[in-house]
Amino acid sequence: MSKTDTTDTTDAPDATPAPGDEAAGADLSTAPREETIGGPTLGVVGWIRWFWRQLTSMRVALILLFLLSLGAVPGSLIPQSSADEMKVADFKKAHETLTPLYEKLQLFDVYSSVWFSAIYILLFVSLIGCIVPRTWQFVGQLRGLPPGAPKRLTRLPAYTTWRTEAAPEEVHEAALAVLKGRRFRARTAGDAVAAEKGYLREAGNLLFHLALIVMLVAFAWGQLFKSEGGKLVVEGDGFSNTLTQYDDFKSGSQFGVDELEPFNFTLDSFTGTYEKSGPQRGTPRTFEAAVTYTQGDGTDKKAVIRVNEPLKVGDSKIYLIAHGYAPVVTVRDGQGKIVYHGAVPLLPIDNNITSTGAIKVMDGYRDKNGDKEQLGFKAFFVPTFAGAGKGSMFSQFPALDFPVMALTGYHGSLRVDSGLPQNVYQLDTSKMTQFKVDGGTGVAQRMRPGDDMTLPDGAGSITFEKEIKEWASFQVSQQPGNGLALSGAVAAIAGLTGSLFIQRRRIWVRAVRGEDGTTVVEMAGLGRSESAKLPEELADLAVALTAQAPQAPEPAEAEAEASEGVEK
């Protein structure tokens, strides 16, 4: 082969391709093309649709529901301003480092915080966006007909077949009667009967999601329009349902004071009895408050309020939540003038109603020099004292079997005019001087009903009267969303039960004439979810159908019967 067979045209002047040739060469080239990476952008409307599809998906709804339950955890562990501002103040004082962080995260007002409200609203929208299209789909399914039978029923998970001498039309009519008798929706479709059952499964699923929306609405309604207040009432005293009468009161942002139910009541008596022996010693047996109440018409009515048995007055419910003792004391100055007389409610600190409190004499008292002064007494009370020399002064039993009260006296300024809120059951002794008394510990004296404690230097005396009253603490609440929330909870349980235990399934019965003249019957079933009950149900239906379309003898048996007839 000669070297002249190859030519080098690199330097030839006519080797440069024309512009048209470049385009044609590019079209014929097998080299990879350089393409711009990217695609069509969604645009504003596309992004909105994408966000809506994500928000209304079941996955996002479950995530939001989990976040809502997770967000409620701080509201249970951290004191909330809406529930008890005193506890919030104590928490801030004890945790000065965490307080600024908690305030920025709104952890003292979890249920009204921006982030909790955002999760709440997103969950609400997600559930609505999930329910509406599924409801229309379900309506379409109810209006539709059961689908026709597949070509090969043998491939379905539940299947049976037999031969019968009944005509195919007779089998179809019998199958329709049996299936409709079992509450299937059935129709004849071609050479088979198609039936479907279990639509309540999807109805239960929709009911469950709708009930969640109802409960969310009830919770929001209750938080916005609720009111709740507490009041301690001593036997013989009364209460009127006005804002100034409450010891503590909180309400929703949309609640108006004029919406308080107009009523009043008087605590006639409190009855408490306790188990006196055995392992349940001290357990309350009777715990009830007898009251006389008046509603709008002015008629007095009698009622008894027990634990978990509130008194309902209009839209308000009055609950009995606590009980204690209020010893009656009398304080006199150095000239014997009574400057204080009344029952002093004391707060229990244990189950045996060991109680503490304070007695404050703010006005009317003058010392031996005639100067105005204030008195204060720390009180420690036990309804059943074990006795001197028999252990510390703690109650041994909740009933008034052996009442004893220890008093510690102070004189000076109670600081009630300082502008700072004070707990009525605690004594601020920062501007007071303690009395030194004879007897007891020198500063405190134990007293039985009827005893006197004489204050030193002619400062006066205090008497523990023989009368000991009882008090009851009531909670008055208006919860407008409670009934709706209860209805939603019941509906949610019913819907969840239906979606879990009802199975959507389809049954087909095909009957065709065989080559030998007998009818071949095929029955098959298909469930939307796997269930061991589907084959059992199919077998039960087959038994019911064979009663009207009995199984024909096999060909060999038929020939034997025919030959026996010929021989005879």
mmCIF file with all atom_site columns, N, CA and C in Angstrom, residues 16-55:
data_model
loop_
_atom_site.group_PDB
_atom_site.id
_atom_site.type_symbol
_atom_site.label_atom_id
_atom_site.label_alt_id
_atom_site.label_comp_id
_atom_site.label_asym_id
_atom_site.label_entity_id
_atom_site.label_seq_id
_atom_site.pdbx_PDB_ins_code
_atom_site.Cartn_x
_atom_site.Cartn_y
_atom_site.Cartn_z
_atom_site.occupancy
_atom_site.B_iso_or_equiv
_atom_site.pdbx_formal_charge
_atom_site.auth_seq_id
_atom_site.auth_comp_id
_atom_site.auth_asym_id
_atom_site.auth_atom_id
_atom_site.pdbx_PDB_model_num
ATOM 1   N N  . THR A 1 16 ? -11.428 24.955 5.623  1.00 0.00 ? 16 THR A N  1
ATOM 2   C CA . THR A 1 16 ? -12.320 25.619 6.580  1.00 0.00 ? 16 THR A CA 1
ATOM 3   C C  . THR A 1 16 ? -13.757 25.431 6.163  1.00 0.00 ? 16 THR A C  1
ATOM 4   N N  . PRO A 1 17 ? -14.616 24.801 7.004  1.00 0.00 ? 17 PRO A N  1
ATOM 5   C CA . PRO A 1 17 ? -15.996 24.546 6.610  1.00 0.00 ? 17 PRO A CA 1
ATOM 6   C C  . PRO A 1 17 ? -16.809 25.822 6.563  1.00 0.00 ? 17 PRO A C  1
ATOM 7   N N  . ALA A 1 18 ? -17.784 25.789 5.718  1.00 0.00 ? 18 ALA A N  1
ATOM 8   C CA . ALA A 1 18 ? -18.704 26.930 5.618  1.00 0.00 ? 18 ALA A CA 1
ATOM 9   C C  . ALA A 1 18 ? -19.640 26.951 6.816  1.00 0.00 ? 18 ALA A C  1
ATOM 10  N N  . PRO A 1 19 ? -20.239 28.110 7.103  1.00 0.00 ? 19 PRO A N  1
ATOM 11  C CA . PRO A 1 19 ? -21.163 28.192 8.235  1.00 0.00 ? 19 PRO A CA 1
ATOM 12  C C  . PRO A 1 19 ? -22.303 27.197 8.148  1.00 0.00 ? 19 PRO A C  1
ATOM 13  N N  . GLY A 1 20 ? -22.844 26.977 6.963  1.00 0.00 ? 20 GLY A N  1
ATOM 14  C CA . GLY A 1 20 ? -23.917 26.000 6.820  1.00 0.00 ? 20 GLY A CA 1
ATOM 15  C C  . GLY A 1 20 ? -23.444 24.602 7.090  1.00 0.00 ? 20 GLY A C  1
ATOM 16  N N  . ASP A 1 21 ? -22.196 24.296 6.667  1.00 0.00 ? 21 ASP A N  1
ATOM 17  C CA . ASP A 1 21 ? -21.638 22.977 6.926  1.00 0.00 ? 21 ASP A CA 1
ATOM 18  C C  . ASP A 1 21 ? -21.464 22.728 8.418  1.00 0.00 ? 21 ASP A C  1
ATOM 19  N N  . GLU A 1 22 ? -21.128 23.784 9.188  1.00 0.00 ? 22 GLU A N  1
ATOM 20  C CA . GLU A 1 22 ? -20.962 23.633 10.651 1.00 0.00 ? 22 GLU A CA 1
ATOM 21  C C  . GLU A 1 22 ? -22.271 23.191 11.308 1.00 0.00 ? 22 GLU A C  1
ATOM 22  N N  . ALA A 1 23 ? -23.353 23.805 10.868 1.00 0.00 ? 23 ALA A N  1
ATOM 23  C CA . ALA A 1 23 ? -24.662 23.440 11.440 1.00 0.00 ? 23 ALA A CA 1
ATOM 24  C C  . ALA A 1 23 ? -25.050 22.020 11.096 1.00 0.00 ? 23 ALA A C  1
ATOM 25  N N  . ALA A 1 24 ? -24.769 21.630 9.829  1.00 0.00 ? 24 ALA A N  1
ATOM 26  C CA . ALA A 1 24 ? -25.094 20.261 9.441  1.00 0.00 ? 24 ALA A CA 1
ATOM 27  C C  . ALA A 1 24 ? -24.236 19.255 10.170 1.00 0.00 ? 24 ALA A C  1
ATOM 28  N N  . GLY A 1 25 ? -22.965 19.587 10.342 1.00 0.00 ? 25 GLY A N  1
ATOM 29  C CA . GLY A 1 25 ? -22.075 18.692 11.080 1.00 0.00 ? 25 GLY A CA 1
ATOM 30  C C  . GLY A 1 25 ? -22.477 18.548 12.525 1.00 0.00 ? 25 GLY A C  1
ATOM 31  N N  . ALA A 1 26 ? -22.937 19.647 13.098 1.00 0.00 ? 26 ALA A N  1
ATOM 32  C CA . ALA A 1 26 ? -23.389 19.573 14.490 1.00 0.00 ? 26 ALA A CA 1
ATOM 33  C C  . ALA A 1 26 ? -24.575 18.658 14.639 1.00 0.00 ? 26 ALA A C  1
ATOM 34  N N  . ASP A 1 27 ? -25.497 18.661 13.662 1.00 0.00 ? 27 ASP A N  1
ATOM 35  C CA . ASP A 1 27 ? -26.664 17.789 13.733 1.00 0.00 ? 27 ASP A CA 1
ATOM 36  C C  . ASP A 1 27 ? -26.296 16.332 13.582 1.00 0.00 ? 27 ASP A C  1
ATOM 37  N N  . LEU A 1 28 ? -25.237 16.030 12.776 1.00 0.00 ? 28 LEU A N  1
ATOM 38  C CA . LEU A 1 28 ? -24.841 14.648 12.520 1.00 0.00 ? 28 LEU A CA 1
ATOM 39  C C  . LEU A 1 28 ? -23.835 14.126 13.528 1.00 0.00 ? 28 LEU A C  1
ATOM 40  N N  . SER A 1 29 ? -23.264 15.008 14.358 1.00 0.00 ? 29 SER A N  1
ATOM 41  C CA . SER A 1 29 ? -22.197 14.613 15.267 1.00 0.00 ? 29 SER A CA 1
ATOM 42  C C  . SER A 1 29 ? -22.746 13.715 16.373 1.00 0.00 ? 29 SER A C  1
ATOM 43  N N  . THR A 1 30 ? -21.923 12.728 16.796 1.00 0.00 ? 30 THR A N  1
ATOM 44  C CA . THR A 1 30 ? -22.281 11.854 17.911 1.00 0.00 ? 30 THR A CA 1
ATOM 45  C C  . THR A 1 30 ? -21.667 12.301 19.225 1.00 0.00 ? 30 THR A C  1
ATOM 46  N N  . ALA A 1 31 ? -20.973 13.406 19.235 1.00 0.00 ? 31 ALA A N  1
ATOM 47  C CA . ALA A 1 31 ? -20.383 13.933 20.476 1.00 0.00 ? 31 ALA A CA 1
ATOM 48  C C  . ALA A 1 31 ? -21.481 14.466 21.390 1.00 0.00 ? 31 ALA A C  1
ATOM 49  N N  . PRO A 1 32 ? -21.283 14.330 22.716 1.00 0.00 ? 32 PRO A N  1
ATOM 50  C CA . PRO A 1 32 ? -22.311 14.822 23.655 1.00 0.00 ? 32 PRO A CA 1
ATOM 51  C C  . PRO A 1 32 ? -22.500 16.321 23.542 1.00 0.00 ? 32 PRO A C  1
ATOM 52  N N  . ARG A 1 33 ? -23.757 16.731 23.559 1.00 0.00 ? 33 ARG A N  1
ATOM 53  C CA . ARG A 1 33 ? -24.055 18.145 23.442 1.00 0.00 ? 33 ARG A CA 1
ATOM 54  C C  . ARG A 1 33 ? -23.962 18.834 24.800 1.00 0.00 ? 33 ARG A C  1
ATOM 55  N N  . GLU A 1 34 ? -23.620 20.080 24.772 1.00 0.00 ? 34 GLU A N  1
ATOM 56  C CA . GLU A 1 34 ? -23.587 20.887 25.982 1.00 0.00 ? 34 GLU A CA 1
ATOM 57  C C  . GLU A 1 34 ? -24.980 21.474 26.191 1.00 0.00 ? 34 GLU A C  1
ATOM 58  N N  . GLU A 1 35 ? -25.641 21.066 27.270 1.00 0.00 ? 35 GLU A N  1
ATOM 59  C CA . GLU A 1 35 ? -26.997 21.526 27.544 1.00 0.00 ? 35 GLU A CA 1
ATOM 60  C C  . GLU A 1 35 ? -27.018 22.286 28.868 1.00 0.00 ? 35 GLU A C  1
ATOM 61  N N  . THR A 1 36 ? -27.852 23.239 28.936 1.00 0.00 ? 36 THR A N  1
ATOM 62  C CA . THR A 1 36 ? -28.002 24.030 30.159 1.00 0.00 ? 36 THR A CA 1
ATOM 63  C C  . THR A 1 36 ? -28.783 23.226 31.188 1.00 0.00 ? 36 THR A C  1
ATOM 64  N N  . ILE A 1 37 ? -28.202 23.065 32.407 1.00 0.00 ? 37 ILE A N  1
ATOM 65  C CA . ILE A 1 37 ? -28.859 22.314 33.472 1.00 0.00 ? 37 ILE A CA 1
ATOM 66  C C  . ILE A 1 37 ? -29.966 23.173 34.073 1.00 0.00 ? 37 ILE A C  1
ATOM 67  N N  . GLY A 1 38 ? -31.122 22.588 34.233 1.00 0.00 ? 38 GLY A N  1
ATOM 68  C CA . GLY A 1 38 ? -32.240 23.328 34.800 1.00 0.00 ? 38 GLY A CA 1
ATOM 69  C C  . GLY A 1 38 ? -33.544 22.857 34.214 1.00 0.00 ? 38 GLY A C  1
ATOM 70  N N  . GLY A 1 39 ? -34.594 23.512 34.520 1.00 0.00 ? 39 GLY A N  1
ATOM 71  C CA . GLY A 1 39 ? -35.901 23.122 34.034 1.00 0.00 ? 39 GLY A CA 1
ATOM 72  C C  . GLY A 1 39 ? -36.867 24.267 34.195 1.00 0.00 ? 39 GLY A C  1
ATOM 73  N N  . PRO A 1 40 ? -38.072 24.014 33.884 1.00 0.00 ? 40 PRO A N  1
ATOM 74  C CA . PRO A 1 40 ? -39.079 25.076 34.013 1.00 0.00 ? 40 PRO A CA 1
ATOM 75  C C  . PRO A 1 40 ? -39.306 25.418 35.478 1.00 0.00 ? 40 PRO A C  1
ATOM 76  N N  . THR A 1 41 ? -39.394 26.680 35.759 1.00 0.00 ? 41 THR A N  1
ATOM 77  C CA . THR A 1 41 ? -39.647 27.126 37.134 1.00 0.00 ? 41 THR A CA 1
ATOM 78  C C  . THR A 1 41 ? -41.129 27.010 37.446 1.00 0.00 ? 41 THR A C  1
ATOM 79  N N  . LEU A 1 42 ? -41.436 26.842 38.749 1.00 0.00 ? 42 LEU A N  1
ATOM 80  C CA . LEU A 1 42 ? -42.825 26.656 39.154 1.00 0.00 ? 42 LEU A CA 1
ATOM 81  C C  . LEU A 1 42 ? -43.629 27.940 39.075 1.00 0.00 ? 42 LEU A C  1
ATOM 82  N N  . GLY A 1 43 ? -42.999 29.031 39.395 1.00 0.00 ? 43 GLY A N  1
ATOM 83  C CA . GLY A 1 43 ? -43.749 30.272 39.450 1.00 0.00 ? 43 GLY A CA 1
ATOM 84  C C  . GLY A 1 43 ? -44.481 30.419 40.769 1.00 0.00 ? 43 GLY A C  1
ATOM 85  N N  . VAL A 1 44 ? -45.087 31.562 40.948 1.00 0.00 ? 44 VAL A N  1
ATOM 86  C CA . VAL A 1 44 ? -45.772 31.834 42.215 1.00 0.00 ? 44 VAL A CA 1
ATOM 87  C C  . VAL A 1 44 ? -46.949 30.881 42.416 1.00 0.00 ? 44 VAL A C  1
ATOM 88  N N  . VAL A 1 45 ? -47.773 30.722 41.393 1.00 0.00 ? 45 VAL A N  1
ATOM 89  C CA . VAL A 1 45 ? -48.941 29.848 41.514 1.00 0.00 ? 45 VAL A CA 1
ATOM 90  C C  . VAL A 1 45 ? -48.514 28.400 41.732 1.00 0.00 ? 45 VAL A C  1
ATOM 91  N N  . GLY A 1 46 ? -47.443 27.985 41.031 1.00 0.00 ? 46 GLY A N  1
ATOM 92  C CA . GLY A 1 46 ? -46.959 26.619 41.207 1.00 0.00 ? 46 GLY A CA 1
ATOM 93  C C  . GLY A 1 46 ? -46.454 26.355 42.606 1.00 0.00 ? 46 GLY A C  1
ATOM 94  N N  . TRP A 1 47 ? -45.732 27.331 43.151 1.00 0.00 ? 47 TRP A N  1
ATOM 95  C CA . TRP A 1 47 ? -45.246 27.155 44.519 1.00 0.00 ? 47 TRP A CA 1
ATOM 96  C C  . TRP A 1 47 ? -46.404 27.129 45.513 1.00 0.00 ? 47 TRP A C  1
ATOM 97  N N  . ILE A 1 48 ? -47.434 27.940 45.272 1.00 0.00 ? 48 ILE A N  1
ATOM 98  C CA . ILE A 1 48 ? -48.599 27.927 46.164 1.00 0.00 ? 48 ILE A CA 1
ATOM 99  C C  . ILE A 1 48 ? -49.288 26.570 46.119 1.00 0.00 ? 48 ILE A C  1
ATOM 100 N N  . ARG A 1 49 ? -49.441 26.010 44.926 1.00 0.00 ? 49 ARG A N  1
ATOM 101 C CA . ARG A 1 49 ? -50.065 24.694 44.799 1.00 0.00 ? 49 ARG A CA 1
ATOM 102 C C  . ARG A 1 49 ? -49.231 23.620 45.470 1.00 0.00 ? 49 ARG A C  1
ATOM 103 N N  . TRP A 1 50 ? -47.910 23.717 45.287 1.00 0.00 ? 50 TRP A N  1
ATOM 104 C CA . TRP A 1 50 ? -47.026 22.725 45.924 1.00 0.00 ? 50 TRP A CA 1
ATOM 105 C C  . TRP A 1 50 ? -47.125 22.811 47.438 1.00 0.00 ? 50 TRP A C  1
ATOM 106 N N  . PHE A 1 51 ? -47.109 24.040 47.965 1.00 0.00 ? 51 PHE A N  1
ATOM 107 C CA . PHE A 1 51 ? -47.210 24.213 49.413 1.00 0.00 ? 51 PHE A CA 1
ATOM 108 C C  . PHE A 1 51 ? -48.552 23.687 49.929 1.00 0.00 ? 51 PHE A C  1
ATOM 109 N N  . TRP A 1 52 ? -49.634 23.928 49.168 1.00 0.00 ? 52 TRP A N  1
ATOM 110 C CA . TRP A 1 52 ? -50.951 23.464 49.594 1.00 0.00 ? 52 TRP A CA 1
ATOM 111 C C  . TRP A 1 52 ? -51.016 21.944 49.598 1.00 0.00 ? 52 TRP A C  1
ATOM 112 N N  . ARG A 1 53 ? -50.441 21.302 48.587 1.00 0.00 ? 53 ARG A N  1
ATOM 113 C CA . ARG A 1 53 ? -50.444 19.837 48.556 1.00 0.00 ? 53 ARG A CA 1
ATOM 114 C C  . ARG A 1 53 ? -49.655 19.252 49.720 1.00 0.00 ? 53 ARG A C  1
ATOM 115 N N  . GLN A 1 54 ? -48.537 19.888 50.068 1.00 0.00 ? 54 GLN A N  1
ATOM 116 C CA . GLN A 1 54 ? -47.756 19.404 51.203 1.00 0.00 ? 54 GLN A CA 1
ATOM 117 C C  . GLN A 1 54 ? -48.508 19.615 52.514 1.00 0.00 ? 54 GLN A C  1
ATOM 118 N N  . LEU A 1 55 ? -49.131 20.779 52.644 1.00 0.00 ? 55 LEU A N  1
ATOM 119 C CA . LEU A 1 55 ? -49.816 21.094 53.899 1.00 0.00 ? 55 LEU A CA 1
ATOM 120 C C  . LEU A 1 55 ? -51.006 20.176 54.132 1.00 0.00 ? 55 LEU A C  1
#
